[in-house]
PDB file of C-alpha atoms in Angstrom:
ATOM      1  CA  UNK A   8     103.144  78.174 127.269  1.00  0.00           C
ATOM      2  CA  UNK A   9     104.615  77.112 123.892  1.00  0.00           C
ATOM      3  CA  UNK A  10     107.185  74.924 125.661  1.00  0.00           C
ATOM      4  CA  UNK A  11     104.421  73.135 127.711  1.00  0.00           C
ATOM      5  CA  UNK A  12     102.479  72.513 124.460  1.00  0.00           C
ATOM      6  CA  UNK A  13     105.677  71.251 122.824  1.00  0.00           C
ATOM      7  CA  UNK A  14     106.492  68.911 125.566  1.00  0.00           C
ATOM      8  CA  UNK A  15     102.889  67.716 125.841  1.00  0.00           C
ATOM      9  CA  UNK A  16     102.752  67.160 122.071  1.00  0.00           C
ATOM     10  CA  UNK A  17     105.951  65.104 122.119  1.00  0.00           C
ATOM     11  CA  UNK A  18     104.555  62.937 124.934  1.00  0.00           C
ATOM     12  CA  UNK A  19     101.477  62.402 122.925  1.00  0.00           C
ATOM     13  CA  UNK A  20     103.681  61.370 119.991  1.00  0.00           C
ATOM     14  CA  UNK A  21     105.464  58.765 122.178  1.00  0.00           C
ATOM     15  CA  UNK A  22     102.202  57.504 123.596  1.00  0.00           C
ATOM     16  CA  UNK A  23     100.842  57.228 120.037  1.00  0.00           C
ATOM     17  CA  UNK A  24     103.867  54.982 119.055  1.00  0.00           C
ATOM     18  CA  UNK A  25     103.128  52.743 122.023  1.00  0.00           C
ATOM     19  CA  UNK A  26      99.500  52.891 121.070  1.00  0.00           C
ATOM     20  CA  UNK A  27     100.566  51.182 117.803  1.00  0.00           C
ATOM     21  CA  UNK A  28     101.273  48.089 119.834  1.00  0.00           C
ATOM     22  CA  UNK A  29      98.914  48.318 122.768  1.00  0.00           C
ATOM     23  CA  UNK A  30      95.317  47.370 121.698  1.00  0.00           C
ATOM     24  CA  UNK A  31      93.821  49.666 124.334  1.00  0.00           C
ATOM     25  CA  UNK A  32      95.363  52.935 123.017  1.00  0.00           C
ATOM     26  CA  UNK A  33      94.424  54.263 119.526  1.00  0.00           C
ATOM     27  CA  UNK A  34      98.005  55.089 118.403  1.00  0.00           C
ATOM     28  CA  UNK A  35      97.520  57.331 115.258  1.00  0.00           C
ATOM     29  CA  UNK A  36      94.706  59.535 116.723  1.00  0.00           C
ATOM     30  CA  UNK A  37      96.930  60.075 119.892  1.00  0.00           C
ATOM     31  CA  UNK A  38      99.864  60.978 117.691  1.00  0.00           C
ATOM     32  CA  UNK A  39      97.541  63.323 115.773  1.00  0.00           C
ATOM     33  CA  UNK A  40      96.756  65.092 119.068  1.00  0.00           C
ATOM     34  CA  UNK A  41     100.486  65.703 119.439  1.00  0.00           C
ATOM     35  CA  UNK A  42     100.509  67.433 116.044  1.00  0.00           C
ATOM     36  CA  UNK A  43      97.480  69.522 117.041  1.00  0.00           C
ATOM     37  CA  UNK A  44      99.234  70.569 120.302  1.00  0.00           C
ATOM     38  CA  UNK A  45     102.203  71.710 118.257  1.00  0.00           C
ATOM     39  CA  UNK A  46     100.004  73.766 115.979  1.00  0.00           C
ATOM     40  CA  UNK A  47      98.484  75.353 119.085  1.00  0.00           C
ATOM     41  CA  UNK A  48     101.749  77.116 119.887  1.00  0.00           C
ATOM     42  CA  UNK A  49     102.177  80.760 118.993  1.00  0.00           C
ATOM     43  CA  UNK A  50     105.398  79.876 116.993  1.00  0.00           C
ATOM     44  CA  UNK A  51     103.568  77.732 114.336  1.00  0.00           C
ATOM     45  CA  UNK A  52     100.681  79.176 112.393  1.00  0.00           C
ATOM     46  CA  UNK A  53      97.627  77.041 112.172  1.00  0.00           C
ATOM     47  CA  UNK A  54      97.365  74.872 109.027  1.00  0.00           C
ATOM     48  CA  UNK A  55      93.819  73.438 108.933  1.00  0.00           C
ATOM     49  CA  UNK A  56      94.365  71.620 105.628  1.00  0.00           C
ATOM     50  CA  UNK A  57      97.419  69.710 107.018  1.00  0.00           C
ATOM     51  CA  UNK A  58      95.617  68.961 110.292  1.00  0.00           C
ATOM     52  CA  UNK A  59      92.487  67.869 108.464  1.00  0.00           C
ATOM     53  CA  UNK A  60      94.418  65.469 106.201  1.00  0.00           C
ATOM     54  CA  UNK A  61      96.486  64.032 108.955  1.00  0.00           C
ATOM     55  CA  UNK A  62      93.357  63.499 111.100  1.00  0.00           C
ATOM     56  CA  UNK A  63      91.499  61.725 108.214  1.00  0.00           C
ATOM     57  CA  UNK A  64      94.537  59.424 107.829  1.00  0.00           C
ATOM     58  CA  UNK A  65      94.614  58.725 111.531  1.00  0.00           C
ATOM     59  CA  UNK A  66      90.899  57.967 111.644  1.00  0.00           C
ATOM     60  CA  UNK A  67      91.170  55.755 108.593  1.00  0.00           C
ATOM     61  CA  UNK A  68      94.018  53.745 110.135  1.00  0.00           C
ATOM     62  CA  UNK A  69      92.135  53.564 113.305  1.00  0.00           C
ATOM     63  CA  UNK A  70      89.164  52.049 111.481  1.00  0.00           C
ATOM     64  CA  UNK A  71      91.323  49.758 109.409  1.00  0.00           C
ATOM     65  CA  UNK A  72      92.801  48.383 112.611  1.00  0.00           C
ATOM     66  CA  UNK A  73      89.512  46.686 113.322  1.00  0.00           C
ATOM     67  CA  UNK A  74      88.799  45.645 109.837  1.00  0.00           C
ATOM     68  CA  UNK A  75      92.233  44.103 108.720  1.00  0.00           C
ATOM     69  CA  UNK A  76      92.501  41.491 111.495  1.00  0.00           C
ATOM     70  CA  UNK A  77      88.924  40.410 110.897  1.00  0.00           C
ATOM     71  CA  UNK A  78      89.644  40.132 107.175  1.00  0.00           C
ATOM     72  CA  UNK A  79      92.695  38.076 107.810  1.00  0.00           C
ATOM     73  CA  UNK A  80      90.849  35.801 110.176  1.00  0.00           C
ATOM     74  CA  UNK A  81      87.924  35.415 107.788  1.00  0.00           C
ATOM     75  CA  UNK A  82      90.022  34.870 104.842  1.00  0.00           C
ATOM     76  CA  UNK A  83      91.920  31.972 106.601  1.00  0.00           C
ATOM     77  CA  UNK A  84      88.682  30.500 108.058  1.00  0.00           C
ATOM     78  CA  UNK A  85      89.009  31.880 111.589  1.00  0.00           C
ATOM     79  CA  UNK A  86      86.500  33.034 114.062  1.00  0.00           C
ATOM     80  CA  UNK A  87      86.116  35.857 116.518  1.00  0.00           C
ATOM     81  CA  UNK A  88      87.797  33.596 119.167  1.00  0.00           C
ATOM     82  CA  UNK A  89      90.987  33.753 117.117  1.00  0.00           C
ATOM     83  CA  UNK A  90      90.973  37.545 117.170  1.00  0.00           C
ATOM     84  CA  UNK A  91      90.268  37.639 120.878  1.00  0.00           C
ATOM     85  CA  UNK A  92      93.024  35.184 121.378  1.00  0.00           C
ATOM     86  CA  UNK A  93      95.464  37.296 119.386  1.00  0.00           C
ATOM     87  CA  UNK A  94      94.681  40.359 121.587  1.00  0.00           C
ATOM     88  CA  UNK A  95      95.123  38.334 124.776  1.00  0.00           C
ATOM     89  CA  UNK A  96      98.448  36.987 123.430  1.00  0.00           C
ATOM     90  CA  UNK A  97      99.601  40.487 122.733  1.00  0.00           C
ATOM     91  CA  UNK A  98      98.692  41.561 126.293  1.00  0.00           C
ATOM     92  CA  UNK A  99     100.565  38.638 127.685  1.00  0.00           C
ATOM     93  CA  UNK A 100     103.638  39.497 125.524  1.00  0.00           C
ATOM     94  CA  UNK A 101     103.642  43.094 126.854  1.00  0.00           C
ATOM     95  CA  UNK A 102     102.987  42.333 130.562  1.00  0.00           C
ATOM     96  CA  UNK A 103     105.313  39.164 130.726  1.00  0.00           C
ATOM     97  CA  UNK A 104     108.189  39.853 128.184  1.00  0.00           C
ATOM     98  CA  UNK A 105     109.400  36.187 128.655  1.00  0.00           C
ATOM     99  CA  UNK A 106     110.643  35.763 125.105  1.00  0.00           C
ATOM    100  CA  UNK A 107     111.925  39.231 124.741  1.00  0.00           C
ATOM    101  CA  UNK A 108     111.278  41.052 121.408  1.00  0.00           C
ATOM    102  CA  UNK A 109     110.147  37.777 119.828  1.00  0.00           C
ATOM    103  CA  UNK A 110     107.332  37.527 122.379  1.00  0.00           C
ATOM    104  CA  UNK A 111     105.426  40.248 120.559  1.00  0.00           C
ATOM    105  CA  UNK A 112     105.362  37.916 117.597  1.00  0.00           C
ATOM    106  CA  UNK A 113     104.952  34.580 119.162  1.00  0.00           C
ATOM    107  CA  UNK A 114     102.352  35.194 121.937  1.00  0.00           C
ATOM    108  CA  UNK A 115      99.673  36.706 119.609  1.00  0.00           C
ATOM    109  CA  UNK A 116      99.891  33.694 117.386  1.00  0.00           C
ATOM    110  CA  UNK A 117      99.749  31.298 120.280  1.00  0.00           C
ATOM    111  CA  UNK A 118      96.724  33.271 121.575  1.00  0.00           C
ATOM    112  CA  UNK A 119      95.056  33.004 118.214  1.00  0.00           C
ATOM    113  CA  UNK A 120      95.713  29.230 118.118  1.00  0.00           C
ATOM    114  CA  UNK A 121      94.407  28.559 121.653  1.00  0.00           C
ATOM    115  CA  UNK A 122      91.423  30.813 120.820  1.00  0.00           C
ATOM    116  CA  UNK A 123      90.542  28.647 117.801  1.00  0.00           C
ATOM    117  CA  UNK A 124      91.183  25.365 119.513  1.00  0.00           C
ATOM    118  CA  UNK A 125      88.896  26.497 122.425  1.00  0.00           C
ATOM    119  CA  UNK A 126      86.323  27.320 119.703  1.00  0.00           C
ATOM    120  CA  UNK A 127      86.322  23.637 118.816  1.00  0.00           C
ATOM    121  CA  UNK A 128      88.331  23.863 115.619  1.00  0.00           C
ATOM    122  CA  UNK A 129      90.605  20.972 114.626  1.00  0.00           C
ATOM    123  CA  UNK A 130      94.317  21.522 114.729  1.00  0.00           C
ATOM    124  CA  UNK A 131      94.772  22.152 111.088  1.00  0.00           C
ATOM    125  CA  UNK A 132      91.860  24.597 110.818  1.00  0.00           C
ATOM    126  CA  UNK A 133      92.972  26.304 114.115  1.00  0.00           C
ATOM    127  CA  UNK A 134      96.462  26.648 112.860  1.00  0.00           C
ATOM    128  CA  UNK A 135      95.363  28.208 109.595  1.00  0.00           C
ATOM    129  CA  UNK A 136      92.954  30.523 111.287  1.00  0.00           C
ATOM    130  CA  UNK A 137      95.496  31.484 113.895  1.00  0.00           C
ATOM    131  CA  UNK A 138      97.992  32.372 111.032  1.00  0.00           C
ATOM    132  CA  UNK A 139      95.268  34.622 109.358  1.00  0.00           C
ATOM    133  CA  UNK A 140      94.381  36.336 112.574  1.00  0.00           C
ATOM    134  CA  UNK A 141      98.051  36.835 113.393  1.00  0.00           C
ATOM    135  CA  UNK A 142      98.834  38.111 109.867  1.00  0.00           C
ATOM    136  CA  UNK A 143      95.969  40.526 110.147  1.00  0.00           C
ATOM    137  CA  UNK A 144      97.153  41.741 113.575  1.00  0.00           C
ATOM    138  CA  UNK A 145     100.710  42.207 112.275  1.00  0.00           C
ATOM    139  CA  UNK A 146      99.542  44.190 109.165  1.00  0.00           C
ATOM    140  CA  UNK A 147      97.285  46.460 111.259  1.00  0.00           C
ATOM    141  CA  UNK A 148     100.020  47.082 113.846  1.00  0.00           C
ATOM    142  CA  UNK A 149     102.640  47.815 111.124  1.00  0.00           C
ATOM    143  CA  UNK A 150     100.367  50.380 109.486  1.00  0.00           C
ATOM    144  CA  UNK A 151      99.612  52.029 112.917  1.00  0.00           C
ATOM    145  CA  UNK A 152     103.311  52.113 113.712  1.00  0.00           C
ATOM    146  CA  UNK A 153     104.278  53.537 110.318  1.00  0.00           C
ATOM    147  CA  UNK A 154     101.700  56.334 110.626  1.00  0.00           C
ATOM    148  CA  UNK A 155     102.805  57.168 114.156  1.00  0.00           C
ATOM    149  CA  UNK A 156     106.454  57.258 113.131  1.00  0.00           C
ATOM    150  CA  UNK A 157     105.592  59.493 110.171  1.00  0.00           C
ATOM    151  CA  UNK A 158     103.646  61.838 112.532  1.00  0.00           C
ATOM    152  CA  UNK A 159     106.585  61.910 114.895  1.00  0.00           C
ATOM    153  CA  UNK A 160     108.862  62.810 112.011  1.00  0.00           C
ATOM    154  CA  UNK A 161     106.494  65.650 110.965  1.00  0.00           C
ATOM    155  CA  UNK A 162     106.433  66.873 114.630  1.00  0.00           C
ATOM    156  CA  UNK A 163     110.160  66.959 114.905  1.00  0.00           C
ATOM    157  CA  UNK A 164     110.521  68.551 111.499  1.00  0.00           C
ATOM    158  CA  UNK A 165     108.023  71.312 112.249  1.00  0.00           C
ATOM    159  CA  UNK A 166     109.541  71.896 115.728  1.00  0.00           C
ATOM    160  CA  UNK A 167     113.053  72.200 114.306  1.00  0.00           C
ATOM    161  CA  UNK A 168     111.932  74.399 111.556  1.00  0.00           C
ATOM    162  CA  UNK A 169     110.410  76.862 114.113  1.00  0.00           C
ATOM    163  CA  UNK A 170     112.973  76.316 116.807  1.00  0.00           C
ATOM    164  CA  UNK A 171     113.955  80.093 116.974  1.00  0.00           C
ATOM    165  CA  UNK A 172     110.290  80.937 117.649  1.00  0.00           C
ATOM    166  CA  UNK A 173     109.740  78.130 120.091  1.00  0.00           C
ATOM    167  CA  UNK A 174     112.953  78.718 122.009  1.00  0.00           C
ATOM    168  CA  UNK A 175     113.639  82.486 121.830  1.00  0.00           C
ATOM    169  CA  UNK A 176     115.748  82.445 124.962  1.00  0.00           C
ATOM    170  CA  UNK A 177     118.392  80.194 123.421  1.00  0.00           C
ATOM    171  CA  UNK A 178     119.248  82.364 120.450  1.00  0.00           C
TER     172      UNK A 178
END
């Protein structure tokens, strides 16, 4: 059962990293579930303090993911249409990777710009608001990705530290 929990936890870690970029998946909370699954093994004793702190961080980052883009958009004079456009641009970049790795940067900006233009903003205001929305999106994504990667590092470190107990047949 420990191996199943370990593999499931690792899968949740990978999904959590993907969730850092996909707006439909809450990356850090999913990564936290991976940590929880690792602690549910018999090999690793439960550390409620560690799990509580990492859960609080995951939930804080999850909440900030909604606040930061809105702050960026508002600071640069944007509207909700810009934020929606950014999200649509991200989905387009993920579904149609036309511009390769640069698409994840370019399409959200284009989406924010189109969203602002459709919201009756002039080109200068729309560009400024799109930049703010895009900057907020990038900041939120970077923070989510960073937390998910740190959680993956903690997961691997804990699993490696307890490898003899997790894999008793390989000793």
